[in-house]
Amino acid sequence: MKMSAILKKEFLVFFRNVGLVIFILYAFTMDIYIAGGGIKVTPKNVSIGYVNEADNLMVNKIISSFHSPEFKKPEMFLNEKALKDAIYNKKIMVGIVFDKNFVNNLLSGKTAKLQVLIDSTAAAQAEVTLIYLQNILMKFNKNVKVPAKIDIIKLFNPNSNTKWFMSLSELMSVITMLGLVLIAVVFVREKENGTWDIMLLMPVKSSLIIFSKILSQVLILMAGITTSVGLVVFGAFDAPINGNLLDFYLISFLYAFAIGGIALVIAAVSKNVLEVGHLTIVIMLPLIFLSGAWTPLSSMHPFIQFLSYFSPLRYYIQATQDIFFRGSGFMDLIPYFGAELLMSLVLFYIGYKKIGRLF
Amino acid sequence: MRLNVIKAYLKKEFIDLIRNKMIILIYLIPFMILILFGFGIKMEVTHTRTIIIDKDHSKLSLEIINKFSHTKYFDVKVENLSDKEALHKIQTNKADMIVIIPPSFSKNLYKGSEIGVFIDGAFPLRAITIEGYVQKLLIHGFDIKLPIKIENRNFFNESMKDYNAVVPGLFGLIFLVVPGALAAIMIVKEKEVGTIFNFYSAPIKKIEFIIAKLTPPFLFHSVNIFILLILALYIFDVPFRGNLFIFWLASEIYILISVGIGLLVSIITSTQIAALVLSVIITVIPGFLYSGILMPISSMDKESYIEAHIFPVMYYNHLVYDSFLIGQGFKSSENVLYFLILCAYAISLILLGTLLVKKAVK
């Protein structure tokens, strides 16, 4: 009864702040759509230029095999200098020089050398682009006998659709950010507006106040997650789900409480909303970047990998990827649920102790 | 414009920032972003957890296993699992890749023998990169002579280090997000606390108010330019091949742009939290997307290519990458053009903000 009254009050406060509601809707829909659709980590439309000193049909044949989606239409340059200038001005990423001996060597069976100038600023992109080039040239190596077929299968996402992965990563980042901000602000706003003392006078136990305040924001988050997964991840990007959506809800719920624990600590130490904002950024960034939201943990420094065991986001990310892509069942996910539950209990306890002192 | 009024207001702002301990955050946040992202964004893939299932047990299969073991890209374990168990390993995220060498693989060479590679595709970029490594490795492993050999020359980031791409790219992100958020919060705070009425009622002009509000974030972050530069050069070992003066000037103008965005945000928001969230949301995504960290602008599709030209981050980062890695400076007309575009951005944002600020209750 008392709890529902507090919940009702918190929802009212939330929905009266129309600006905030709009931002949160934006964060859960458009923001994730932009991140999912916009960030393409696999090279597409690589701008390519060439210099043709060989002037042979063979060259035209090779050039015409650079096409979308991997490459843009190749641009011709008169000499190597012009091509280099274009690379220096970042107009072109890959330049190919067919020199005079290229065709002769190719036709006479010698090794024909192909000069490739590449802007390797984005090292991984450059690496993958070189792999593309290699694959295209393989087609012109018809006489080569391959001893064994190499059968490479990319499981779960055979076409490497980055939208699915990116939108989920962004969703988890958004949940982390909003979870910290919303929950901390619920407490700090009372401090800032001077209503904290009124809250203390309420005939309600402090633990109940703390718990229901958090629950109200967690419920808002869950509504946001539902909107986001429904409209963007499944709706706009048509992502698969190989596991069970309920598992995802469960882990999201646990994660929201773990984040709530951290937010309580933030709320306890900050005097105003501004400090909340800054502390959130300071805590959120390492949490997101060192838990493997965007880049795989296994390539990171061993020490960071060790640290990430203490991040609640690590388990959330892995469980989410397992549920959506790898199709793990409930039994396989139990370690994640357990770890996440433990994290949320510990963090919640710390946060509760911290903020409890102020009551 | 009266200088003494501005001076008095500025003094108040500086005292405020220092009392708030905001000053710590002004320097801590950019530092953290650079360190965390610099060390944290790893595009290169190493230590792929690989399980090789060798059903052939021949000299060739051992050789292939050896090839996989001797690179930093793969952490190889040879195990005897059924296909189903192996798949389960990937499903439970205990392995990233499974290589299956079938029985009598070496006997059937040139007679349709097949080597099966299964990669966890949950991380698309990682999957593609691993695929490329495997192809390269196996082609070398089989000693196939290719008639066309690629001789690649890498420009700008010759050593192919992630740091060289990520760290300069972060400048455009940091200086777009942080000064803007600070400026927006400093103005909106007055609105939220109610002290904005001092500005409404005091004999201070709009322009004086704006100068007094925008100068502290601008000045504090000007110092940050050099702090971050030193970090980039000495911690991440990024080369600096361009002109320091151009880099500094472009950075100052870029901070002005960010502060201008913060001014605009402060006009449409009335609470600090809204100002913070809005300014971060509208700057982080373009700041990251169009920074060139992940993807060269020239390789974007039409839509994103046009969008990239709308946001200032592309022009600034072009100059930053030029200063760090390329070093053409103003010898290239492209750089001059981009510099002028940045100036135009800064002027028009600040002008627009000045026009829209109201010195009265709405």
CSV table of C-alpha atoms in Angstrom, one decimal, chain A residues 17 19-20 23 26-27 31 34-35 37-47 58 62 72 80 84-85 87-93 102 106 109-128 130-135 137-138 140-142 144-157 159-163 165-166 169-170 177-178 181 185 189 192-193 271-279 281-283 285-287 289-290 292-301 304 317-318 321-322 325-328 332 336, chain B residues 20-22 25 28-29 32-33 36-37 39-49 73 87-88 90-93 95-96 105 108-136 138-139 142 144-162 164-166 181-182 185-186 189 192-193 269 271-278 280-282 285 288-290 292-302 304-305 307 309 318 321-322 325-326 328 332-335 338:
chain,number,residue,atom,x,y,z
A,17,ASN,CA,9.0,16.1,-16.7
A,19,GLY,CA,11.5,16.8,-21.6
A,20,LEU,CA,13.0,13.8,-19.7
A,23,PHE,CA,14.9,12.1,-24.1
A,26,TYR,CA,14.7,9.0,-28.0
A,27,ALA,CA,17.5,7.1,-26.2
A,31,ASP,CA,19.6,6.5,-30.6
A,34,ILE,CA,21.2,5.4,-35.4
A,35,ALA,CA,23.9,3.4,-33.7
A,37,GLY,CA,22.3,1.4,-38.7
A,38,GLY,CA,25.1,3.9,-38.8
A,39,ILE,CA,28.1,2.3,-37.3
A,40,LYS,CA,29.4,-0.1,-39.8
A,41,VAL,CA,32.5,-1.8,-38.5
A,42,THR,CA,32.9,-4.1,-41.5
A,43,PRO,CA,34.4,-2.2,-44.4
A,44,LYS,CA,31.8,-1.4,-47.1
A,45,ASN,CA,32.0,1.0,-50.0
A,46,VAL,CA,35.7,1.2,-49.7
A,47,SER,CA,36.8,4.0,-51.9
A,58,MET,CA,43.1,-8.1,-68.1
A,62,ILE,CA,40.2,-7.1,-62.6
A,72,LYS,CA,32.8,1.9,-54.5
A,80,GLU,CA,50.9,7.4,-59.2
A,84,LYS,CA,48.9,9.4,-53.8
A,85,ASP,CA,47.6,13.0,-53.4
A,87,ILE,CA,45.1,9.2,-50.5
A,88,TYR,CA,46.8,12.0,-48.6
A,89,ASN,CA,43.7,14.0,-48.8
A,90,LYS,CA,41.7,11.0,-47.6
A,91,LYS,CA,39.6,10.9,-50.7
A,92,ILE,CA,40.7,7.4,-51.5
A,93,MET,CA,41.4,4.6,-49.1
A,102,PHE,CA,52.1,-6.6,-64.5
A,106,LEU,CA,50.9,-12.6,-65.4
A,109,GLY,CA,53.4,-17.3,-65.7
A,110,LYS,CA,55.8,-15.4,-63.5
A,111,THR,CA,54.6,-13.9,-60.3
A,112,ALA,CA,53.0,-10.6,-61.2
A,113,LYS,CA,53.4,-8.0,-58.5
A,114,LEU,CA,50.5,-5.7,-57.8
A,115,GLN,CA,51.3,-2.5,-55.9
A,116,VAL,CA,48.6,-1.6,-53.4
A,117,LEU,CA,48.8,1.7,-51.6
A,118,ILE,CA,46.5,1.7,-48.6
A,119,ASP,CA,45.5,4.3,-46.0
A,120,SER,CA,46.0,2.1,-42.9
A,121,THR,CA,44.9,4.7,-40.3
A,122,ALA,CA,42.0,2.4,-39.3
A,123,ALA,CA,44.3,-0.6,-39.1
A,124,ALA,CA,41.6,-3.3,-38.8
A,125,GLN,CA,39.7,-1.9,-41.7
A,126,ALA,CA,42.8,-1.8,-43.8
A,127,GLU,CA,43.5,-5.4,-42.8
A,128,VAL,CA,40.1,-6.6,-43.8
A,130,LEU,CA,43.4,-6.4,-48.0
A,131,ILE,CA,41.7,-9.7,-47.3
A,132,TYR,CA,38.9,-8.6,-49.7
A,133,LEU,CA,41.5,-7.8,-52.3
A,134,GLN,CA,43.1,-11.1,-51.9
A,135,ASN,CA,39.8,-12.9,-52.2
A,137,LEU,CA,42.4,-11.8,-56.9
A,138,MET,CA,41.9,-15.5,-56.1
A,140,PHE,CA,42.0,-14.7,-61.3
A,141,ASN,CA,44.1,-17.5,-60.1
A,142,LYS,CA,42.2,-20.2,-61.9
A,144,VAL,CA,46.0,-22.8,-59.1
A,145,LYS,CA,45.2,-26.1,-57.7
A,146,VAL,CA,44.0,-25.9,-54.1
A,147,PRO,CA,44.8,-29.1,-52.2
A,148,ALA,CA,41.8,-28.8,-49.9
A,149,LYS,CA,38.7,-26.8,-49.8
A,150,ILE,CA,38.5,-24.3,-46.9
A,151,ASP,CA,35.0,-24.3,-45.6
A,152,ILE,CA,34.5,-21.3,-43.3
A,153,ILE,CA,31.2,-20.9,-41.7
A,154,LYS,CA,30.3,-18.0,-39.5
A,155,LEU,CA,27.8,-19.3,-37.1
A,156,PHE,CA,24.7,-17.4,-35.8
A,157,ASN,CA,25.3,-14.4,-38.1
A,159,ASN,CA,26.3,-12.5,-43.3
A,160,SER,CA,28.0,-10.6,-40.6
A,161,ASN,CA,25.1,-8.2,-40.2
A,162,THR,CA,26.5,-5.6,-37.9
A,163,LYS,CA,23.1,-4.0,-37.1
A,165,PHE,CA,25.2,-6.6,-32.7
A,166,MET,CA,25.5,-2.8,-32.7
A,169,SER,CA,25.5,-3.1,-27.6
A,170,GLU,CA,24.0,0.4,-27.8
A,177,MET,CA,23.7,5.2,-18.5
A,178,LEU,CA,20.0,5.8,-17.9
A,181,VAL,CA,21.2,8.6,-13.9
A,185,VAL,CA,18.5,11.5,-9.6
A,189,ARG,CA,16.5,15.7,-6.6
A,192,GLU,CA,18.4,19.5,-4.2
A,193,ASN,CA,14.8,20.6,-3.9
A,271,LYS,CA,24.8,17.0,-3.6
A,272,ASN,CA,23.1,17.9,-6.8
A,273,VAL,CA,22.1,16.6,-10.2
A,274,LEU,CA,25.1,18.0,-11.9
A,275,GLU,CA,27.4,15.9,-9.7
A,276,VAL,CA,25.3,12.9,-10.5
A,277,GLY,CA,25.9,13.6,-14.1
A,278,HIS,CA,29.6,13.8,-13.8
A,279,LEU,CA,30.0,10.8,-11.5
A,281,ILE,CA,30.1,9.6,-16.8
A,282,VAL,CA,33.1,8.7,-14.7
A,283,ILE,CA,31.7,5.4,-13.7
A,285,LEU,CA,32.7,4.9,-19.4
A,286,PRO,CA,35.0,2.3,-17.9
A,287,LEU,CA,32.1,0.0,-17.2
A,289,PHE,CA,34.3,0.1,-22.5
A,290,LEU,CA,36.1,-2.5,-20.4
A,292,GLY,CA,33.4,-5.8,-23.9
A,293,ALA,CA,30.3,-4.0,-25.1
A,294,TRP,CA,31.9,-2.9,-28.3
A,295,THR,CA,35.1,-4.8,-28.7
A,296,PRO,CA,35.8,-8.4,-27.7
A,297,LEU,CA,37.2,-8.9,-24.2
A,298,SER,CA,39.5,-11.7,-25.3
A,299,SER,CA,41.7,-9.2,-27.3
A,300,MET,CA,42.1,-6.9,-24.3
A,301,HIS,CA,44.9,-6.7,-21.8
A,304,ILE,CA,41.5,-5.6,-17.9
A,317,ILE,CA,26.6,-8.5,-22.2
A,318,GLN,CA,27.7,-12.1,-22.4
A,321,GLN,CA,24.8,-12.2,-26.7
A,322,ASP,CA,24.3,-15.8,-25.7
A,325,PHE,CA,22.9,-15.1,-31.1
A,326,ARG,CA,24.3,-18.2,-29.6
A,327,GLY,CA,21.0,-19.5,-28.5
A,328,SER,CA,21.9,-20.7,-25.1
A,332,ASP,CA,23.7,-22.7,-19.8
A,336,TYR,CA,25.5,-15.6,-15.7
B,20,ASN,CA,31.9,22.9,-6.9
B,21,LYS,CA,35.0,20.8,-7.4
B,22,MET,CA,33.9,20.8,-11.1
B,25,LEU,CA,36.0,16.7,-13.5
B,28,LEU,CA,39.5,14.0,-15.2
B,29,ILE,CA,36.8,13.2,-17.8
B,32,MET,CA,39.7,9.1,-18.6
B,33,ILE,CA,38.0,9.0,-22.1
B,36,LEU,CA,40.0,4.1,-21.5
B,37,PHE,CA,39.0,4.3,-25.1
B,39,PHE,CA,43.4,1.1,-24.4
B,40,GLY,CA,39.9,-0.2,-24.6
B,41,ILE,CA,39.0,0.0,-28.3
B,42,LYS,CA,40.8,-2.9,-29.8
B,43,MET,CA,39.9,-3.4,-33.4
B,44,GLU,CA,42.6,-5.9,-34.0
B,45,VAL,CA,41.7,-9.4,-33.0
B,46,THR,CA,44.2,-11.5,-31.0
B,47,HIS,CA,44.0,-14.5,-28.8
B,48,THR,CA,41.0,-16.1,-30.6
B,49,ARG,CA,40.1,-19.1,-28.4
B,73,TYR,CA,46.0,-14.4,-33.3
B,87,LEU,CA,29.2,-26.4,-31.1
B,88,HIS,CA,28.1,-26.3,-27.5
B,90,ILE,CA,30.8,-21.9,-29.0
B,91,GLN,CA,27.3,-21.6,-27.8
B,92,THR,CA,28.4,-21.2,-24.2
B,93,ASN,CA,31.1,-18.8,-25.2
B,95,ALA,CA,35.5,-21.0,-27.7
B,96,ASP,CA,35.5,-18.5,-30.5
B,105,PHE,CA,42.3,-35.5,-44.7
B,108,ASN,CA,42.4,-37.1,-50.0
B,109,LEU,CA,44.4,-34.0,-50.8
B,110,TYR,CA,43.5,-32.7,-54.3
B,111,LYS,CA,40.6,-35.2,-54.2
B,112,GLY,CA,38.0,-33.0,-52.5
B,113,SER,CA,39.3,-33.0,-49.0
B,114,GLU,CA,37.8,-30.3,-46.9
B,115,ILE,CA,38.7,-28.5,-43.8
B,116,GLY,CA,35.9,-27.1,-41.7
B,117,VAL,CA,36.2,-23.8,-39.8
B,118,PHE,CA,33.3,-22.6,-37.6
B,119,ILE,CA,33.6,-19.1,-36.3
B,120,ASP,CA,31.4,-17.5,-33.6
B,121,GLY,CA,29.7,-14.8,-35.6
B,122,ALA,CA,28.2,-12.8,-32.7
B,123,PHE,CA,30.8,-10.1,-33.1
B,124,PRO,CA,30.6,-9.4,-36.9
B,125,LEU,CA,33.9,-7.6,-37.3
B,126,ARG,CA,35.8,-10.1,-35.2
B,127,ALA,CA,34.3,-12.9,-37.3
B,128,ILE,CA,35.3,-11.3,-40.6
B,129,THR,CA,38.8,-10.6,-39.3
B,130,ILE,CA,39.3,-14.1,-38.0
B,131,GLU,CA,38.0,-15.4,-41.4
B,132,GLY,CA,40.7,-13.4,-43.1
B,133,TYR,CA,43.4,-14.7,-40.8
B,134,VAL,CA,42.4,-18.3,-41.3
B,135,GLN,CA,42.4,-17.9,-45.1
B,136,LYS,CA,45.8,-16.3,-45.2
B,138,LEU,CA,45.8,-21.9,-44.6
B,139,ILE,CA,46.9,-20.6,-48.1
B,142,PHE,CA,49.3,-25.4,-48.1
B,144,ILE,CA,50.0,-22.4,-52.7
B,145,LYS,CA,51.8,-20.3,-55.3
B,146,LEU,CA,49.7,-17.5,-56.4
B,147,PRO,CA,50.3,-15.9,-59.8
B,148,ILE,CA,49.3,-12.4,-58.5
B,149,LYS,CA,51.1,-11.2,-55.4
B,150,ILE,CA,49.9,-8.2,-53.5
B,151,GLU,CA,52.6,-5.8,-52.4
B,152,ASN,CA,51.0,-3.4,-50.1
B,153,ARG,CA,52.4,-0.2,-48.9
B,154,ASN,CA,50.7,1.2,-45.8
B,155,PHE,CA,50.4,4.9,-45.4
B,156,PHE,CA,50.1,7.0,-42.3
B,157,ASN,CA,49.8,4.1,-39.8
B,158,GLU,CA,52.6,2.0,-41.1
B,159,SER,CA,52.9,-0.1,-38.0
B,160,MET,CA,49.2,-0.8,-38.2
B,161,LYS,CA,48.7,0.0,-34.5
B,162,ASP,CA,45.2,0.6,-33.2
B,164,ASN,CA,47.4,5.5,-34.1
B,165,ALA,CA,43.9,5.4,-35.4
B,166,VAL,CA,41.9,5.6,-32.1
B,181,ALA,CA,28.0,19.7,-21.8
B,182,LEU,CA,29.9,21.9,-19.3
B,185,ILE,CA,25.1,22.9,-17.5
B,186,MET,CA,26.7,26.2,-16.3
B,189,LYS,CA,22.1,25.6,-13.5
B,192,GLU,CA,17.2,25.5,-12.3
B,193,VAL,CA,18.3,27.2,-9.1
B,269,THR,CA,16.4,23.0,-21.7
B,271,THR,CA,16.9,21.4,-15.9
B,272,GLN,CA,20.6,20.4,-15.6
B,273,ILE,CA,19.9,16.8,-16.1
B,274,ALA,CA,18.0,17.4,-19.3
B,275,ALA,CA,20.8,19.7,-20.5
B,276,LEU,CA,23.4,17.1,-19.7
B,277,VAL,CA,21.5,14.2,-21.4
B,278,LEU,CA,20.6,16.3,-24.4
B,280,VAL,CA,25.7,14.3,-24.6
B,281,ILE,CA,23.1,12.5,-26.8
B,282,ILE,CA,23.4,15.0,-29.7
B,285,ILE,CA,26.8,9.7,-31.7
B,288,PHE,CA,31.9,8.8,-32.6
B,289,LEU,CA,30.4,7.9,-36.0
B,290,TYR,CA,32.0,10.5,-38.1
B,292,GLY,CA,37.0,8.3,-38.7
B,293,ILE,CA,38.0,6.0,-35.8
B,294,LEU,CA,35.9,3.1,-37.1
B,295,MET,CA,35.5,3.9,-40.7
B,296,PRO,CA,37.1,6.4,-43.1
B,297,ILE,CA,34.6,9.0,-44.2
B,298,SER,CA,35.4,8.3,-47.9
B,299,SER,CA,34.2,4.8,-47.5
B,300,MET,CA,30.8,5.6,-46.2
B,301,ASP,CA,27.7,5.0,-48.2
B,302,LYS,CA,26.0,8.1,-49.8
B,304,SER,CA,26.2,8.7,-44.2
B,305,TYR,CA,28.7,10.5,-46.4
B,307,GLU,CA,25.5,13.3,-42.9
B,309,HIS,CA,29.6,16.6,-43.9
B,318,HIS,CA,40.6,15.4,-40.8
B,321,TYR,CA,44.7,13.1,-38.4
B,322,ASP,CA,46.7,15.3,-40.7
B,325,LEU,CA,49.9,11.0,-39.0
B,326,ILE,CA,50.1,12.8,-42.4
B,328,GLN,CA,50.6,18.1,-44.9
B,332,SER,CA,47.0,20.9,-48.9
B,333,SER,CA,44.1,23.2,-50.0
B,334,GLU,CA,41.7,20.6,-48.6
B,335,ASN,CA,43.0,21.3,-45.1
B,338,TYR,CA,38.2,22.4,-43.7
